[in-house]
Coordinates of C-alpha atoms and ligand atoms in Angstrom, one line a residue:
Chain A
M24 CA -97.5 -171.1 149.5
H25 CA -98.9 -167.6 148.3
V26 CA -99.7 -165.3 150.3
L27 CA -102.1 -163.7 148.3
E28 CA -104.1 -166.0 145.6
V29 CA -106.0 -164.3 142.9
Q30 CA -107.2 -166.0 140.3
S31 CA -109.1 -164.5 136.8
L32 CA -111.6 -161.3 138.7
Q33 CA -113.7 -159.3 136.6
K34 CA -115.8 -156.5 137.5
S35 CA -117.7 -154.1 135.1
Y36 CA -120.2 -151.2 136.8
R37 CA -123.3 -149.9 135.4
L38 CA -123.0 -146.5 135.5
S39 CA -126.4 -143.9 133.9
G40 CA -126.5 -146.7 132.0
K41 CA -123.3 -147.5 130.8
V42 CA -120.8 -150.5 130.9
V43 CA -117.7 -150.1 132.0
E44 CA -115.5 -152.6 132.2
A45 CA -113.2 -152.0 134.5
V46 CA -111.4 -155.7 135.8
R47 CA -111.2 -157.7 133.2
D48 CA -109.7 -161.5 134.0
V49 CA -106.4 -159.9 136.3
S50 CA -104.5 -163.0 138.3
F51 CA -101.1 -162.4 140.3
N52 CA -100.1 -164.1 143.0
I53 CA -98.2 -163.0 146.2
S54 CA -95.8 -165.0 148.5
A55 CA -94.3 -164.0 151.9
Q56 CA -91.6 -161.0 151.0
E57 CA -92.5 -159.8 147.9
V58 CA -93.8 -157.0 147.1
L59 CA -95.9 -157.0 143.3
A60 CA -96.1 -153.3 142.0
F61 CA -99.5 -152.8 140.8
L62 CA -99.0 -149.9 138.2
G63 CA -101.5 -148.3 135.7
P64 CA -102.5 -145.1 134.3
N65 CA -105.9 -143.4 136.0
G66 CA -108.7 -145.8 135.9
A67 CA -106.9 -148.9 135.4
G68 CA -108.3 -150.8 137.5
K69 CA -106.2 -150.8 140.6
T70 CA -108.2 -149.3 143.1
T71 CA -111.1 -151.6 142.1
T72 CA -108.1 -155.2 142.5
I73 CA -107.6 -154.3 146.2
K74 CA -111.3 -153.1 147.0
M75 CA -111.7 -156.6 146.1
I76 CA -109.2 -158.5 147.5
A77 CA -110.2 -156.6 150.6
G78 CA -113.8 -157.8 150.8
L79 CA -115.3 -154.5 150.0
I80 CA -116.3 -155.2 146.5
V81 CA -118.3 -157.8 145.4
P82 CA -116.0 -159.5 141.7
D83 CA -118.4 -160.6 138.8
R84 CA -116.5 -163.5 138.2
G85 CA -113.1 -164.9 140.0
S86 CA -112.2 -166.0 143.1
V87 CA -109.5 -164.0 145.9
A88 CA -107.0 -166.8 148.4
I89 CA -105.9 -164.7 151.6
A90 CA -103.6 -167.4 153.4
G91 CA -105.9 -170.2 151.0
R92 CA -108.9 -168.6 153.0
N93 CA -111.7 -166.1 150.6
P94 CA -112.5 -162.7 152.3
H95 CA -115.7 -162.9 150.5
R96 CA -117.1 -165.7 152.7
Q97 CA -115.0 -166.8 155.2
P98 CA -114.4 -163.4 157.5
N99 CA -111.3 -165.0 159.0
A100 CA -109.5 -164.3 156.2
L101 CA -109.6 -160.8 157.1
R102 CA -107.6 -161.0 159.7
S103 CA -104.9 -161.8 157.1
L104 CA -105.7 -158.6 155.8
G105 CA -104.2 -154.9 156.3
A106 CA -105.1 -152.3 153.7
V107 CA -104.6 -148.6 153.6
L108 CA -106.7 -147.4 151.0
E109 CA -106.2 -144.5 148.0
G110 CA -107.3 -141.3 149.1
N111 CA -108.9 -142.4 152.9
R112 CA -108.2 -140.7 156.1
N113 CA -108.3 -144.6 157.1
I114 CA -107.6 -143.7 160.5
Y115 CA -109.7 -140.9 162.8
W116 CA -108.6 -138.0 163.0
R117 CA -109.5 -136.8 166.4
L118 CA -107.9 -140.0 168.0
T119 CA -104.7 -140.3 169.4
P120 CA -102.0 -141.8 168.0
E121 CA -102.3 -144.5 170.5
E122 CA -106.6 -144.1 170.8
N123 CA -106.7 -145.3 167.5
L124 CA -104.0 -148.4 167.8
E125 CA -105.3 -149.6 170.3
Y126 CA -109.2 -149.4 168.8
F127 CA -108.3 -150.9 165.8
G128 CA -106.6 -153.7 167.0
V129 CA -109.4 -155.2 169.4
L130 CA -111.4 -154.4 165.2
R131 CA -109.4 -157.0 164.0
G132 CA -109.9 -159.0 166.1
L133 CA -107.0 -158.6 169.7
S134 CA -108.0 -158.0 173.3
G135 CA -107.7 -155.0 174.4
R136 CA -105.3 -155.8 176.3
V137 CA -102.3 -157.3 173.8
A138 CA -103.5 -154.7 171.5
R139 CA -102.0 -151.8 174.1
Q140 CA -99.2 -154.3 173.7
R141 CA -99.0 -154.2 170.2
A142 CA -99.4 -150.8 170.1
K143 CA -96.6 -149.2 172.4
V144 CA -94.2 -151.5 170.2
L145 CA -95.5 -150.1 166.7
L146 CA -95.6 -146.9 168.2
D147 CA -91.8 -146.7 169.3
R148 CA -90.7 -148.7 165.5
F149 CA -92.6 -146.0 163.9
D150 CA -90.9 -143.4 165.6
L151 CA -94.1 -142.0 167.2
S152 CA -94.2 -142.8 170.9
H153 CA -93.5 -138.9 171.1
K154 CA -96.6 -138.0 169.4
R155 CA -98.4 -140.7 171.2
K156 CA -100.9 -138.9 173.1
T157 CA -101.0 -135.8 170.0
T158 CA -105.0 -135.4 168.0
V159 CA -103.7 -136.8 164.9
Q160 CA -105.0 -134.2 162.5
T161 CA -102.3 -131.8 164.0
L162 CA -99.9 -134.5 162.8
S163 CA -97.9 -134.0 159.8
R164 CA -99.0 -135.9 156.6
G165 CA -96.6 -138.5 156.7
M166 CA -97.0 -139.1 160.0
Q167 CA -100.8 -139.4 160.0
Q168 CA -99.7 -142.2 157.2
K169 CA -96.8 -143.1 159.2
L170 CA -99.8 -144.4 161.4
A171 CA -102.3 -145.1 158.7
I172 CA -99.9 -148.1 157.8
A173 CA -99.1 -148.8 162.2
V174 CA -102.4 -149.9 162.1
A175 CA -103.1 -151.5 159.1
L176 CA -99.5 -154.0 160.9
I177 CA -101.7 -154.1 164.1
H178 CA -103.1 -157.2 164.0
E179 CA -100.1 -158.7 161.8
P180 CA -101.5 -159.9 158.6
Q181 CA -99.6 -161.5 156.6
L182 CA -100.6 -159.5 153.6
L183 CA -100.2 -155.8 153.6
L184 CA -102.3 -153.7 150.6
L185 CA -100.8 -150.3 149.6
D186 CA -103.0 -148.4 147.9
E187 CA -100.7 -144.9 146.4
P188 CA -99.6 -145.0 149.8
T189 CA -96.5 -142.0 148.8
L190 CA -99.9 -140.1 146.7
G191 CA -99.5 -136.3 148.6
L192 CA -95.8 -137.1 150.7
D193 CA -93.2 -134.7 150.2
V194 CA -89.8 -135.7 149.2
E195 CA -89.2 -136.7 153.0
A196 CA -92.0 -138.4 153.7
T197 CA -92.0 -140.1 150.9
Q198 CA -88.6 -141.8 152.1
T199 CA -90.1 -142.6 155.0
V200 CA -93.2 -144.8 154.4
K201 CA -90.2 -146.8 151.1
Q202 CA -88.1 -147.6 153.7
L203 CA -91.3 -149.0 156.4
V204 CA -92.8 -150.8 153.1
R205 CA -88.6 -152.9 152.3
E206 CA -88.7 -153.7 156.4
I207 CA -92.3 -154.8 156.3
A208 CA -91.9 -156.8 153.4
H209 CA -88.2 -157.6 154.7
E210 CA -89.5 -159.2 158.2
G211 CA -91.6 -162.1 156.6
R212 CA -95.1 -160.0 155.6
A213 CA -97.1 -160.0 151.3
I214 CA -97.5 -156.5 150.3
L215 CA -99.3 -155.1 147.0
L216 CA -99.0 -151.3 146.3
T217 CA -100.0 -149.5 144.1
T218 CA -98.5 -146.4 142.4
H219 CA -98.3 -144.2 139.4
Q220 CA -95.0 -142.6 140.6
L221 CA -92.8 -145.2 138.7
D222 CA -89.8 -144.7 140.8
I223 CA -91.3 -146.3 143.6
A224 CA -92.3 -149.6 142.2
E225 CA -89.2 -149.7 140.3
E226 CA -87.3 -149.0 143.7
L227 CA -89.8 -151.0 146.0
S228 CA -91.1 -154.0 144.1
D229 CA -89.8 -157.5 143.4
R230 CA -92.5 -157.9 141.1
V231 CA -94.3 -155.6 138.9
A232 CA -98.1 -156.0 137.1
I233 CA -98.4 -153.6 134.8
I234 CA -102.7 -152.5 134.5
N235 CA -103.9 -150.8 131.5
K236 CA -107.6 -150.7 131.2
G237 CA -108.9 -153.2 133.1
K238 CA -105.6 -155.9 131.9
I239 CA -102.7 -157.4 133.3
V240 CA -100.9 -156.4 130.3
A241 CA -97.7 -156.7 131.4
Q242 CA -96.0 -158.8 134.6
E243 CA -92.8 -159.5 135.5
N244 CA -89.7 -159.5 137.6
T245 CA -88.5 -155.8 138.9
V246 CA -85.4 -156.1 137.4
D247 CA -85.9 -158.7 134.4
L248 CA -88.4 -156.4 133.2
I249 CA -86.2 -153.3 133.1
R250 CA -82.7 -155.8 131.3
Q251 CA -84.7 -157.3 128.9
F252 CA -85.4 -152.9 127.9
S253 CA -82.8 -151.0 129.1
G254 CA -79.5 -150.8 126.8
T255 CA -81.1 -153.4 124.0
V256 CA -84.1 -151.1 122.7
Y257 CA -83.5 -149.4 119.5
E258 CA -85.8 -146.2 118.7
I259 CA -86.8 -145.8 115.3
E260 CA -88.2 -143.1 114.4
L261 CA -90.0 -142.1 110.0
E262 CA -90.1 -139.7 108.5
D263 CA -93.4 -139.1 108.3
G264 CA -94.4 -136.0 106.7
L265 CA -96.3 -138.5 103.4
S266 CA -99.2 -138.7 104.9
R267 CA -101.3 -138.1 107.4
D268 CA -101.8 -141.2 109.2
F269 CA -98.8 -142.6 109.9
L270 CA -100.6 -146.2 109.9
E271 CA -101.9 -145.8 106.3
T272 CA -98.0 -144.4 105.3
L273 CA -96.2 -147.8 107.0
G274 CA -99.2 -150.0 105.1
R275 CA -100.5 -153.5 106.8
D276 CA -98.4 -156.1 105.4
R277 CA -95.1 -153.7 106.9
F278 CA -97.5 -152.9 110.2
Q279 CA -98.0 -157.8 110.6
K280 CA -95.1 -157.8 110.0
L281 CA -93.3 -155.6 112.5
K282 CA -95.3 -156.9 115.1
S283 CA -94.3 -160.0 114.3
L284 CA -91.1 -159.4 115.2
G285 CA -91.9 -158.5 118.5
A286 CA -92.4 -154.7 118.1
L287 CA -94.2 -151.7 119.8
I288 CA -95.7 -148.8 117.4
E289 CA -96.4 -146.1 118.7
K290 CA -97.0 -142.6 116.3
N291 CA -93.8 -142.6 113.8
C292 CA -91.8 -144.1 116.4
I293 CA -91.0 -147.9 116.4
Y294 CA -89.1 -150.1 119.4
V295 CA -87.0 -153.6 118.6
R296 CA -85.6 -155.5 121.5
E297 CA -82.8 -156.5 119.9
T298 CA -79.6 -155.6 117.9
E299 CA -80.5 -158.9 115.3
L300 CA -83.8 -157.4 115.6
L301 CA -83.1 -153.9 114.4
Y302 CA -82.1 -155.3 111.0
Q303 CA -84.9 -157.2 110.2
A304 CA -86.7 -154.4 111.6
L305 CA -84.8 -152.2 109.0
D306 CA -85.7 -154.2 106.4
I307 CA -89.4 -154.4 106.3
L308 CA -89.7 -151.0 106.5
K309 CA -87.2 -150.4 102.9
P310 CA -87.5 -147.5 101.5
L311 CA -89.2 -145.2 103.7
A312 CA -87.3 -142.4 104.9
I313 CA -86.2 -142.3 108.8
A314 CA -85.3 -139.9 110.5
R315 CA -83.8 -141.2 113.9
I316 CA -82.4 -144.6 115.0
E317 CA -81.8 -145.0 118.8
K318 CA -80.4 -147.5 121.4
D319 CA -83.5 -146.3 124.3
Q320 CA -81.9 -145.8 127.8
A321 CA -85.0 -147.4 129.3
N322 CA -86.2 -147.4 132.9
L323 CA -89.5 -148.3 134.2
T324 CA -91.1 -145.5 133.3
D325 CA -90.2 -145.5 129.6
I326 CA -91.0 -149.6 129.6
F327 CA -94.2 -148.5 131.6
L328 CA -95.8 -145.9 128.9
K329 CA -94.7 -147.8 125.9
F330 CA -96.9 -151.3 126.8
I331 CA -99.8 -148.1 127.6
R332 CA -99.0 -147.0 124.9
E333 CA -98.9 -150.7 122.3
D334 CA -101.9 -151.2 124.2
Y335 CA -104.0 -148.0 122.7
Y336 CA -102.0 -148.5 119.3
A337 CA -103.4 -152.5 118.8
Chain B
M27 CA -117.2 -159.7 171.9
L28 CA -116.9 -157.8 175.2
E29 CA -113.8 -156.4 174.8
L30 CA -115.3 -154.9 171.3
L31 CA -118.1 -153.6 172.3
I32 CA -115.9 -152.3 175.6
A33 CA -113.9 -150.9 172.6
Q34 CA -116.5 -149.2 171.4
L35 CA -117.6 -147.4 174.1
K36 CA -114.1 -146.2 174.9
W37 CA -114.3 -144.4 171.8
S38 CA -117.4 -143.3 171.8
S39 CA -116.8 -141.8 175.4
I40 CA -113.7 -140.4 174.1
Q41 CA -115.4 -138.6 171.8
Y42 CA -117.8 -137.3 174.4
R43 CA -115.5 -136.3 175.8
R44 CA -112.8 -134.0 173.4
Y45 CA -115.5 -132.7 171.6
A46 CA -117.2 -132.0 174.9
S47 CA -117.6 -128.3 172.7
E48 CA -119.8 -129.3 169.7
A49 CA -121.7 -131.5 172.8
I50 CA -122.3 -129.2 174.9
G51 CA -125.6 -127.3 172.5
G52 CA -127.0 -130.3 172.5
V53 CA -126.4 -131.0 176.4
I54 CA -127.5 -126.9 176.9
A55 CA -131.1 -128.0 174.9
L56 CA -131.7 -130.8 176.7
T57 CA -131.2 -128.8 180.4
A58 CA -133.0 -126.4 179.1
T59 CA -136.5 -128.4 177.6
F60 CA -136.0 -130.5 180.6
Y61 CA -136.3 -127.1 182.8
G62 CA -139.7 -126.0 180.9
L63 CA -140.8 -129.0 181.4
F64 CA -140.3 -128.8 184.7
L65 CA -141.9 -126.3 185.4
S66 CA -145.2 -126.2 183.1
A67 CA -144.9 -130.0 182.7
S68 CA -146.5 -128.9 178.9
Y69 CA -146.0 -129.0 175.3
I70 CA -142.3 -128.3 174.1
G71 CA -141.0 -130.3 171.1
G72 CA -141.5 -133.8 171.3
G73 CA -143.5 -132.7 174.9
S74 CA -146.5 -134.7 172.7
V75 CA -145.5 -137.7 173.4
R76 CA -147.4 -137.9 176.6
F77 CA -148.1 -140.4 178.7
G78 CA -149.7 -138.6 181.3
D79 CA -150.9 -135.3 183.1
R80 CA -148.1 -135.7 185.3
L81 CA -144.1 -134.3 185.4
D82 CA -143.0 -138.1 185.8
S83 CA -145.3 -138.8 182.7
V84 CA -144.2 -136.0 180.9
I85 CA -141.0 -136.5 181.3
V86 CA -140.6 -139.9 180.6
G87 CA -142.7 -139.3 177.1
Y88 CA -140.0 -137.2 176.2
V89 CA -137.3 -139.0 177.6
L90 CA -138.2 -142.1 175.0
W91 CA -139.3 -139.4 171.9
S92 CA -135.4 -138.1 172.0
L93 CA -133.7 -141.6 172.5
V94 CA -136.0 -143.3 169.9
I95 CA -134.7 -139.9 167.9
F96 CA -131.0 -140.7 168.5
I97 CA -131.6 -144.4 167.5
M98 CA -132.9 -144.0 164.8
G99 CA -129.9 -141.4 163.3
G100 CA -127.6 -143.1 164.7
I101 CA -126.5 -145.3 162.0
P102 CA -127.0 -143.4 159.2
G103 CA -125.2 -141.0 160.9
T104 CA -122.2 -142.4 161.4
L105 CA -121.9 -144.2 158.3
Q106 CA -122.5 -140.9 156.8
R107 CA -120.5 -139.5 159.2
E108 CA -117.5 -142.6 158.7
A109 CA -117.7 -142.2 154.4
Q110 CA -117.1 -138.3 155.1
V111 CA -113.8 -138.8 156.7
G112 CA -112.3 -141.9 155.0
T113 CA -112.3 -144.4 157.8
L114 CA -116.3 -146.5 156.5
E115 CA -114.2 -149.3 154.6
Q116 CA -111.3 -149.7 157.7
L117 CA -114.9 -150.6 159.2
F118 CA -115.8 -153.3 156.8
I119 CA -112.3 -155.0 157.0
S120 CA -112.8 -156.7 160.3
P121 CA -113.4 -159.9 161.3
F122 CA -116.6 -158.7 163.3
N123 CA -118.8 -158.4 160.7
A124 CA -120.5 -154.6 160.1
T125 CA -123.7 -155.1 161.9
Q126 CA -122.0 -156.2 164.9
I127 CA -119.6 -153.2 165.0
L128 CA -122.4 -150.7 163.8
L129 CA -124.8 -152.3 166.6
F130 CA -122.1 -152.1 169.2
R131 CA -121.5 -148.4 168.2
A132 CA -124.8 -147.3 168.5
I133 CA -125.1 -149.3 171.6
G134 CA -122.1 -147.4 173.2
D135 CA -123.1 -144.6 172.1
L136 CA -126.9 -145.7 173.7
I137 CA -125.3 -145.8 177.2
I138 CA -123.9 -142.3 177.0
Q139 CA -126.0 -140.4 175.8
T140 CA -128.9 -141.8 178.4
F141 CA -124.8 -141.2 181.3
L142 CA -126.2 -137.4 179.8
I143 CA -129.9 -137.3 180.2
S144 CA -129.5 -138.7 183.6
I145 CA -127.4 -136.6 184.8
V146 CA -129.1 -133.0 183.5
L147 CA -131.8 -135.3 184.9
I148 CA -130.5 -135.6 188.5
I149 CA -128.8 -131.9 188.3
I150 CA -132.5 -130.4 187.5
M151 CA -134.2 -132.4 190.5
V152 CA -132.0 -131.6 192.5
T153 CA -131.5 -127.7 192.0
T154 CA -136.1 -127.5 192.0
G155 CA -136.0 -129.9 194.8
R156 CA -139.1 -131.5 192.8
W157 CA -138.2 -135.8 193.1
L158 CA -139.7 -138.1 190.0
S159 CA -140.0 -141.8 190.4
F160 CA -140.5 -143.8 188.5
S161 CA -141.4 -147.8 188.7
P162 CA -138.5 -150.5 186.9
A163 CA -140.7 -152.1 185.2
L164 CA -140.5 -149.0 182.9
I165 CA -137.6 -150.0 181.7
L166 CA -139.0 -153.4 180.2
P167 CA -141.6 -150.9 177.6
F168 CA -139.0 -149.1 176.9
I169 CA -135.9 -151.8 175.7
T170 CA -138.9 -153.3 173.3
V171 CA -139.2 -149.6 171.7
V172 CA -135.0 -149.3 171.8
L173 CA -134.8 -152.6 170.1
G174 CA -137.6 -151.6 166.9
A175 CA -135.8 -148.0 167.3
Y176 CA -132.5 -150.0 166.1
G177 CA -134.3 -151.9 163.3
I178 CA -135.3 -149.0 162.0
A179 CA -131.6 -147.6 162.4
F180 CA -130.6 -149.9 160.6
A181 CA -132.9 -149.8 157.8
A182 CA -132.3 -146.5 157.5
G183 CA -128.4 -147.5 157.2
G184 CA -129.4 -149.6 155.1
L185 CA -130.9 -147.0 152.8
A186 CA -127.7 -143.9 153.8
L187 CA -125.1 -146.7 151.5
I188 CA -127.7 -146.7 148.6
F189 CA -128.4 -143.5 148.2
K190 CA -125.7 -141.5 150.0
S191 CA -128.0 -138.4 151.4
I192 CA -130.8 -139.8 153.7
Q193 CA -131.7 -136.6 155.7
Q194 CA -135.4 -135.4 153.8
L195 CA -136.2 -139.9 154.5
L196 CA -134.5 -139.2 158.4
G197 CA -136.9 -136.2 158.9
I198 CA -140.2 -138.6 157.8
F199 CA -139.4 -140.8 159.9
N200 CA -138.9 -138.5 163.0
F201 CA -142.7 -137.2 162.0
A202 CA -143.5 -140.7 161.7
L203 CA -142.7 -141.7 164.8
L204 CA -144.7 -139.1 167.1
F205 CA -147.5 -141.3 165.0
L206 CA -146.1 -144.0 166.1
L207 CA -145.8 -143.1 169.6
T208 CA -148.6 -141.6 170.3
I209 CA -151.1 -142.9 168.4
P210 CA -154.0 -144.8 171.4
T211 CA -153.5 -148.6 169.5
E212 CA -153.7 -149.9 173.4
T213 CA -157.9 -149.1 173.5
W214 CA -158.1 -150.0 169.9
S215 CA -159.9 -153.7 169.2
G216 CA -160.2 -156.2 166.8
T217 CA -158.3 -155.8 163.7
Q218 CA -157.9 -152.2 164.8
Q219 CA -155.7 -154.7 167.8
V220 CA -154.2 -156.0 165.3
L221 CA -152.6 -153.8 163.5
G222 CA -151.8 -151.9 166.6
W223 CA -149.7 -155.3 167.6
I224 CA -148.3 -155.1 163.8
L225 CA -146.3 -150.8 163.6
P226 CA -143.3 -151.0 165.0
M227 CA -142.4 -149.0 169.1
T228 CA -146.7 -148.9 168.9
T229 CA -147.2 -151.8 171.5
G230 CA -144.8 -150.7 174.2
A231 CA -145.1 -147.0 174.5
G232 CA -148.4 -148.4 174.5
L233 CA -147.5 -150.6 177.7
L234 CA -145.8 -147.4 178.4
R235 CA -149.4 -145.0 178.8
D236 CA -150.7 -147.8 181.4
L237 CA -147.3 -147.9 183.0
M238 CA -147.7 -144.5 183.7
A239 CA -150.8 -142.6 183.0
R240 CA -153.7 -145.8 184.0
S241 CA -151.0 -146.6 186.6
Q242 CA -152.0 -149.6 185.2
P243 CA -150.0 -152.9 186.6
L244 CA -148.1 -154.1 183.7
A245 CA -149.6 -156.6 181.3
L246 CA -147.3 -159.4 180.5
P247 CA -148.8 -160.8 177.6
L248 CA -148.6 -157.7 175.5
L249 CA -145.4 -157.1 177.0
G250 CA -144.9 -160.2 175.3
L251 CA -146.2 -159.6 172.2
A252 CA -144.5 -155.5 172.9
L253 CA -141.6 -157.8 172.7
L254 CA -141.7 -159.9 169.7
N255 CA -142.5 -157.0 168.0
G256 CA -139.7 -154.6 168.6
L257 CA -137.0 -158.4 168.0
V258 CA -139.2 -158.8 164.4
Y259 CA -138.4 -155.3 163.6
F260 CA -134.9 -156.2 164.6
A261 CA -134.4 -158.1 162.6
L262 CA -136.2 -156.5 159.4
G263 CA -133.8 -154.1 159.9
V264 CA -130.8 -156.2 160.4
S265 CA -131.8 -158.3 157.5
L266 CA -132.1 -154.5 154.9
F267 CA -128.6 -153.8 156.6
R268 CA -126.6 -156.6 155.5
W269 CA -128.9 -157.1 152.0
A270 CA -128.4 -153.2 150.9
E271 CA -124.6 -154.3 152.3
R272 CA -124.5 -157.2 150.1
A273 CA -125.5 -154.4 147.3
A274 CA -123.4 -151.7 147.7
K275 CA -120.5 -154.2 147.6
R276 CA -121.6 -155.4 144.1
R277 CA -121.6 -152.2 142.9
G278 CA -119.1 -150.5 144.3
K279 CA -120.0 -148.1 146.1
L280 CA -119.6 -148.7 149.5
A281 CA -118.0 -145.0 150.0
G282 CA -119.6 -143.0 147.9
Y283 CA -119.4 -142.8 143.9
Ligands
ADP26 N1 -117.7 -147.8 142.1 C1 -118.2 -147.2 140.1 N2 -119.4 -147.1 139.8 C2 -118.7 -147.1 138.0 N3 -117.5 -146.8 137.8 C3 -116.7 -146.5 138.6 C4 -116.3 -147.5 139.9 N4 -115.6 -147.6 140.2 C5 -114.4 -147.6 139.7 N5 -115.2 -147.1 138.3 C6 -114.7 -147.0 137.2 O1 -114.2 -148.2 136.8 C7 -112.6 -147.7 136.3 C8 -111.7 -148.7 137.1 O2 -111.3 -147.6 138.8 P1 -110.6 -147.8 139.5 O3 -110.4 -149.6 139.5 O4 -110.2 -146.6 140.3 O5 -109.0 -147.2 138.9 P2 -107.8 -147.6 139.5 O6 -107.4 -147.4 140.8 O7 -106.6 -147.9 138.8 O8 -107.2 -145.6 138.7 C9 -112.3 -147.0 136.3 O9 -112.8 -145.9 135.0 C10 -113.5 -145.6 137.5 O10 -113.9 -144.3 136.3
MG27 MG1 -106.9 -146.4 142.5

């Protein structure tokens, strides 16, 4: 069974008369031990999705099930969920790490005794024992974020939500958080993490869902997604001095044909995925002037950007 | 439940102890006020909430007034502070509902505030040699007023969730409070009397006046009415808060925006 099941989530906001469709028909699942990276530019709808899963925003439509329970109707569903939210402290800076862990432990339904025991174990594990009686505000940013993750784990939830967990961290702290995410997934939890730092998604995730303007535009196994593109993507750059509008130069007919090959078209560049398709594309483009043809060494960053732009030009 | 209450109490006491320097201003003001009241037994600050001219009546009036103000600002204050420091949403990710957590935190804060007031009073009584004596029966009407105050606090909390900044509104509340606690509805009759029973906290305050200033025994039917009044306002406040919580979650602005 999936730890998290998200079905057709939909959310629009009304802000000063205008309607923003923040999340449109988003569906995905995550199993135990799996890390899903939610990737998208600012304003894509990542945080809104995460908050709908955490029961903090009521969706217009669609459903969320955490270990089979609906967080909006069954408060007990929240026993299976821990979350570190974006741009929030998430923990009390005026308390010590120990006090934070114990307080939030009880808030998540543990007894005081169990919370104290788990706090000790987590402090050891997260290498914070020596700071356990120091107030959080005097800790380094990295330690604060580590503690926020520890606090999210105090009740041993099956699902962990991390919204931009490495935002604002230095290189070393980022490294630490990455290591932690791997460990936490390894011990059997499902993790949903959002990030715009693509290298992090590439390193940490088993699966990637790319979201743009509220819609999931690609959802694939991370390794497959990279393999699908790397090495076998060709970039054809056309000379576009002829017309101000490249699409005009290309013509509607050619545009449709290229699309049916599965090509991505962006500015004056066309991307195709296989060698065979390259020649078909060249046939279609004949006799337009070509400036450059290149085999693309894609990494996730490029793939990500292409999908985003693709959607933009569509 | 009990575990949560204990954890909240611990949370509040840590805040007070660790940030004593911030609380100290409040304690000094409290001490000065009580000291002034002891010396003159006359008007100071909320001193117009008086249950008679004797020192103990004045003190009871002042304590009630200051505690109710403390309670009414407590829940919206918590919500605003938590939203500011970025912990508010974590309170809503809990198998306990937010109402419960906020109530327990408010109770924790109230216990500590009451404790502080008691300490200050005892110290002043020792130093001035003037001793107050209260009837334990006072606690009952006191509780009915406190219930109503919590209802208003939840209502204000609900407004804070939706409108975010409600300082001005709280100012108006405090002004209305003076009216509610001082208006002598116990002397009203007929439809006016019914109106008096409907106003929040007024009946309980009237009972306190009867006890303190008029030295009348506690009128049980009226106490029942005051209790009912407190419960109804508490329930109304909590319902309004729940509704506001839902509305904030629908608009995606639980923690700002
Ligand atoms: N409470 C809100 N009211 C109005 N608009 C909102 C609200 N929250 C988010 N938005 C808008 O919805 C879109 C998605 O936002 P968000 O989910 O925060 O995206 P992301 O986390 O991917 O950056 C953005 O255009 C944002 O401006
Ligand atoms: Mg975001």
